[in-house]
mmCIF file of C-alpha atoms and ligand atoms in Angstrom:
data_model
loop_
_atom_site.group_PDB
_atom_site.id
_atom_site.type_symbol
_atom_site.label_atom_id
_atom_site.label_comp_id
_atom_site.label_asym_id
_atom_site.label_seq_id
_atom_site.Cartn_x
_atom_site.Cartn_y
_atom_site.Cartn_z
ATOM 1 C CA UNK A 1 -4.505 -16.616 10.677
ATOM 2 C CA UNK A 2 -2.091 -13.264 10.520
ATOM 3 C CA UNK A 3 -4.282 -10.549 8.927
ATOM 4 C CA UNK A 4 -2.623 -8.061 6.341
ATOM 5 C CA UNK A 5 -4.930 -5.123 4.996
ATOM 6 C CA UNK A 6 -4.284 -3.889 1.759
ATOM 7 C CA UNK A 7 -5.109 -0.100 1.128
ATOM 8 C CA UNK A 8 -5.246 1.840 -1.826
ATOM 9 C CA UNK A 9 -6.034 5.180 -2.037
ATOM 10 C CA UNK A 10 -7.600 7.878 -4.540
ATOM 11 C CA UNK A 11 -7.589 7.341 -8.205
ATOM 12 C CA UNK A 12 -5.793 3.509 -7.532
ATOM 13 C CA UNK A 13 -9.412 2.224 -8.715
ATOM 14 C CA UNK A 14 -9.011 3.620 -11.955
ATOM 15 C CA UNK A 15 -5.038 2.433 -12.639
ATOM 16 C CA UNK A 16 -5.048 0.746 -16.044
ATOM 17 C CA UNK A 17 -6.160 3.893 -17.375
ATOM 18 C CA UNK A 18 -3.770 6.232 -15.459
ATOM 19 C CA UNK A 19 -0.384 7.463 -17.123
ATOM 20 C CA UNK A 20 1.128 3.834 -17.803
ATOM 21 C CA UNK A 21 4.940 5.315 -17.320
ATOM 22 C CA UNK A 22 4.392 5.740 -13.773
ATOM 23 C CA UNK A 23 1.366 3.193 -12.961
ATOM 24 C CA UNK A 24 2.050 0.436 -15.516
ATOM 25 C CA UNK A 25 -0.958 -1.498 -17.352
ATOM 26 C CA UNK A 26 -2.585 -3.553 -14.806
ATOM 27 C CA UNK A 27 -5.817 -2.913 -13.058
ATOM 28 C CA UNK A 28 -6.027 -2.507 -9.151
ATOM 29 C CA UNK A 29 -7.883 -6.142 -9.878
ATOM 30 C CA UNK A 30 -5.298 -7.377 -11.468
ATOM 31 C CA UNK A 31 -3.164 -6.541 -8.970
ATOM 32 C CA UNK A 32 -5.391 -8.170 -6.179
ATOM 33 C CA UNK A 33 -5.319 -11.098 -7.989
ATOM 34 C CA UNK A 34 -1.464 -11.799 -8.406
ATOM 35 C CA UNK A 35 -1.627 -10.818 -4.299
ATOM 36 C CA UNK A 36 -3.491 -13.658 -3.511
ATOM 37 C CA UNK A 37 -1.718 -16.101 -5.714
ATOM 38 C CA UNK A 38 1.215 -14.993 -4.783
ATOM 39 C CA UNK A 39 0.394 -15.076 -1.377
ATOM 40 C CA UNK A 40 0.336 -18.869 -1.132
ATOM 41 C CA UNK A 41 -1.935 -19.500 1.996
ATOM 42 C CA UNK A 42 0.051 -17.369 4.183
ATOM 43 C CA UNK A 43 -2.241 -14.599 5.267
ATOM 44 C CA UNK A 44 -5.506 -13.492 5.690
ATOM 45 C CA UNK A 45 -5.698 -10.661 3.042
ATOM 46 C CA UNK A 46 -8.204 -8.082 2.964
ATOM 47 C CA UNK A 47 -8.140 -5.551 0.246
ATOM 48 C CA UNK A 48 -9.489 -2.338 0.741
ATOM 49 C CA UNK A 49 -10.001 1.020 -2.086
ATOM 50 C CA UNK A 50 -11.524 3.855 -1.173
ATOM 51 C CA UNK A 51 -11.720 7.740 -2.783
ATOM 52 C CA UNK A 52 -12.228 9.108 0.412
ATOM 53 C CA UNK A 53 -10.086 9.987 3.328
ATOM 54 C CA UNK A 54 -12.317 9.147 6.041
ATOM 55 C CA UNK A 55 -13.312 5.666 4.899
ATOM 56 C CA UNK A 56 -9.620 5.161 4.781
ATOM 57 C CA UNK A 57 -9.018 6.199 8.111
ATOM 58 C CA UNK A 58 -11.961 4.115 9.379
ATOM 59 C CA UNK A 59 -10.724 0.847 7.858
ATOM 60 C CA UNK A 60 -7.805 1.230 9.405
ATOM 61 C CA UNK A 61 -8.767 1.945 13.475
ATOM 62 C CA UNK A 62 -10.483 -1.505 12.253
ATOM 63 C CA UNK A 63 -6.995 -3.070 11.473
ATOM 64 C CA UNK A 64 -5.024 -1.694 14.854
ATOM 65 C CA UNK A 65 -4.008 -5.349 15.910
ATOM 66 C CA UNK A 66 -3.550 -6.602 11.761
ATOM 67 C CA UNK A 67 0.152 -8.413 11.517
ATOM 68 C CA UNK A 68 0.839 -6.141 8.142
ATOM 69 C CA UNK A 69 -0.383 -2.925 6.675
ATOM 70 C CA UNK A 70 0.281 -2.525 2.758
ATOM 71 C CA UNK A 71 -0.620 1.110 2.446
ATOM 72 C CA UNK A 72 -0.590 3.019 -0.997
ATOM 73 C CA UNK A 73 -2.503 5.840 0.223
ATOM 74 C CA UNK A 74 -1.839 7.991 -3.533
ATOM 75 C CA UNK A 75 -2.516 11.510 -3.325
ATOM 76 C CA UNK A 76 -3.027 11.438 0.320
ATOM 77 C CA UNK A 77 0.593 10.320 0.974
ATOM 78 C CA UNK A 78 1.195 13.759 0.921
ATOM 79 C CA UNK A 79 -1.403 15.607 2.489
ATOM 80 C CA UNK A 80 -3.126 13.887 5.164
ATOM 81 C CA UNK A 81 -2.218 14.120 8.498
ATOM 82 C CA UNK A 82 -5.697 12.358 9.662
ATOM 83 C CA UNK A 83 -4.150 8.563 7.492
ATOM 84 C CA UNK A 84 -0.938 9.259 9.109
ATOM 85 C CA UNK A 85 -2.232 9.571 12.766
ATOM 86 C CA UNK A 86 -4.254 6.305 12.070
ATOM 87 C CA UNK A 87 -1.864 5.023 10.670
ATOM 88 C CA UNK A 88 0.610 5.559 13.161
ATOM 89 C CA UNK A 89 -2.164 3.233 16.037
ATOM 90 C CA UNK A 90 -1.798 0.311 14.016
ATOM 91 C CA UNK A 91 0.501 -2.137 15.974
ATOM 92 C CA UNK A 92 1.219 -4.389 12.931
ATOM 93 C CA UNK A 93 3.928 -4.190 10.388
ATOM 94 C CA UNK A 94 3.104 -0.955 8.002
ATOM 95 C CA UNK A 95 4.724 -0.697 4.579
ATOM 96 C CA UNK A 96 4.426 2.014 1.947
ATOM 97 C CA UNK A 97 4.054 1.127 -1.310
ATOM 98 C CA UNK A 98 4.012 3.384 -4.399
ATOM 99 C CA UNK A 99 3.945 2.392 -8.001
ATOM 100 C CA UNK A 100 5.871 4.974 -9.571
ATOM 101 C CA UNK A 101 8.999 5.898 -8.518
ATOM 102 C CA UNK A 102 7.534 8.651 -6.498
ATOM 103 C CA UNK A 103 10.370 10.775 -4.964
ATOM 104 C CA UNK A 104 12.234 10.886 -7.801
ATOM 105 C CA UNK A 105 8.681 13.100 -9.827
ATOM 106 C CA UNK A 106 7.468 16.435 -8.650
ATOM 107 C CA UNK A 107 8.503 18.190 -5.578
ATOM 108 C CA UNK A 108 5.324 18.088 -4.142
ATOM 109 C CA UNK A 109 4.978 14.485 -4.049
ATOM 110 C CA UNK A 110 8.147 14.641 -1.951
ATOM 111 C CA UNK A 111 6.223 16.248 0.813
ATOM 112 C CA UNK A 112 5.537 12.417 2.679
ATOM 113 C CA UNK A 113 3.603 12.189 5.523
ATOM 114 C CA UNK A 114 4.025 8.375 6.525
ATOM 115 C CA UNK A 115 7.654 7.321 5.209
ATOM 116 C CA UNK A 116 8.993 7.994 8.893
ATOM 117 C CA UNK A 117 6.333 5.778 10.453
ATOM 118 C CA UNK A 118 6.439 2.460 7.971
ATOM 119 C CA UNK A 119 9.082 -0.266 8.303
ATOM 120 C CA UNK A 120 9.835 -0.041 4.808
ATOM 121 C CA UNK A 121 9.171 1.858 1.004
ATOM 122 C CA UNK A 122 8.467 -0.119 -1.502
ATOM 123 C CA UNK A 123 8.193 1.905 -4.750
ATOM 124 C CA UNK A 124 8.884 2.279 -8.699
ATOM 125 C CA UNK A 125 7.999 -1.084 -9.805
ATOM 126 C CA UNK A 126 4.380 -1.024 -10.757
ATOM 127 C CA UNK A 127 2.479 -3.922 -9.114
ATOM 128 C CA UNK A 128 5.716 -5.542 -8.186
ATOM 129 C CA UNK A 129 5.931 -3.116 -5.387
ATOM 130 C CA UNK A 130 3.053 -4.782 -3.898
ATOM 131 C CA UNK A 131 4.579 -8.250 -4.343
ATOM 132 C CA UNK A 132 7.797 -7.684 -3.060
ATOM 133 C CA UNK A 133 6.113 -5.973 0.032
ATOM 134 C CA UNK A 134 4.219 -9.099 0.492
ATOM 135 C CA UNK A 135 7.304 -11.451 -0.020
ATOM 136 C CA UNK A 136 9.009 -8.863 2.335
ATOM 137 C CA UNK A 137 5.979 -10.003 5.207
ATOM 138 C CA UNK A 138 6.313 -13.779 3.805
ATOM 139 C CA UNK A 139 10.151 -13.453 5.029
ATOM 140 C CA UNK A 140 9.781 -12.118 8.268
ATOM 141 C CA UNK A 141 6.789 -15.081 8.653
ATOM 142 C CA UNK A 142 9.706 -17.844 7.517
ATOM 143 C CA UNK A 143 12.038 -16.191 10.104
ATOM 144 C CA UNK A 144 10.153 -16.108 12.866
HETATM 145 C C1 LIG B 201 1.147 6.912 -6.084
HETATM 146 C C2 LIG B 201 1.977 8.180 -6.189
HETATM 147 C C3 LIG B 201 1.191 9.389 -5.755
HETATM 148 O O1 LIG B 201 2.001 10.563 -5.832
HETATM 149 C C4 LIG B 201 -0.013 9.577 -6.647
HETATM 150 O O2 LIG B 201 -0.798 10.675 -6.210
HETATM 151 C C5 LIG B 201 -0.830 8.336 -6.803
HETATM 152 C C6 LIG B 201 -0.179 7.030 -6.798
HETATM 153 C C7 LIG B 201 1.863 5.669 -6.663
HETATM 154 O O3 LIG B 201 1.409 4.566 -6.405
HETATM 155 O O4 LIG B 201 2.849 5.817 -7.373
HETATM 156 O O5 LIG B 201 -2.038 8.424 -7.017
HETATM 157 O O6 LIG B 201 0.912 6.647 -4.705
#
């Protein structure tokens, strides 16, 4: 069975409660949950939240040979070198995803340190950034 981790970063455990405009009104449960109906039997999903860099960069040297990567690393998107350079020895497909519509908000969340090494952004649509990423994998499955 293909393995795709999902990873959320800082501050994604507490969405529901975070500035609905950008995050919409859903819980990073919720979320999970419409993932794995959505995701109709065709991959193993693992979903992963953490608060802290280094547990993120540990779960993923665990997921080097994963098929898919659905990485919203939050805050860290822009400031940690140490997710990107795991990031970057994962073999499998890796796709950002971002709830808000993050390079159109403050400068400094322009600053990106792992749009160059992901397939593909998926961002602005509140959990439906995570869905279409998955139907994006789901695709390239059908295709193959
Ligand atoms: C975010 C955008 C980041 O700039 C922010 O720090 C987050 C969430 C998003 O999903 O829109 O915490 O990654």
């Amino acid at each position: 069975m293909r393995k795709v981790l999902i990873l959320n970063g800082p501050n994604l455990n507490m969405l529901g409660k975070r500035p609905k405009e950008h995050y919409g009104t859903l819980t990073l449960a919720e979320i999970n949950q419409r993932l794995m109906e959505a995701n109709e039997g065709y991959f193993d999903l693992e979903f992963f939240q953490s608060n802290s860099e280094g547990e993120l960069i540990t779960r993923l040297q665990q997921s080097m040979d994963y098929f898919g990567i659905l990485i919203n690393p939050a805050s860290y998107t822009h400031t940690s070198i140490g997710i990107r350079d795991a990031l970057e020895m994962c073999n499998g497909i890796k796709l950002e995803i971002h709830l808000s519509k993050v390079d159109e908000r403050e400068a400094f969340r322009r600053v990106n340190l792992i749009r160059d090494i992901c397939e593909k952004c998926f961002q602005g649509k509140h959990e439906n950034s995570y869905l279409e990423a998955l139907n994006y994998l789901k695709e390239i499955v059908k295709n193959s």
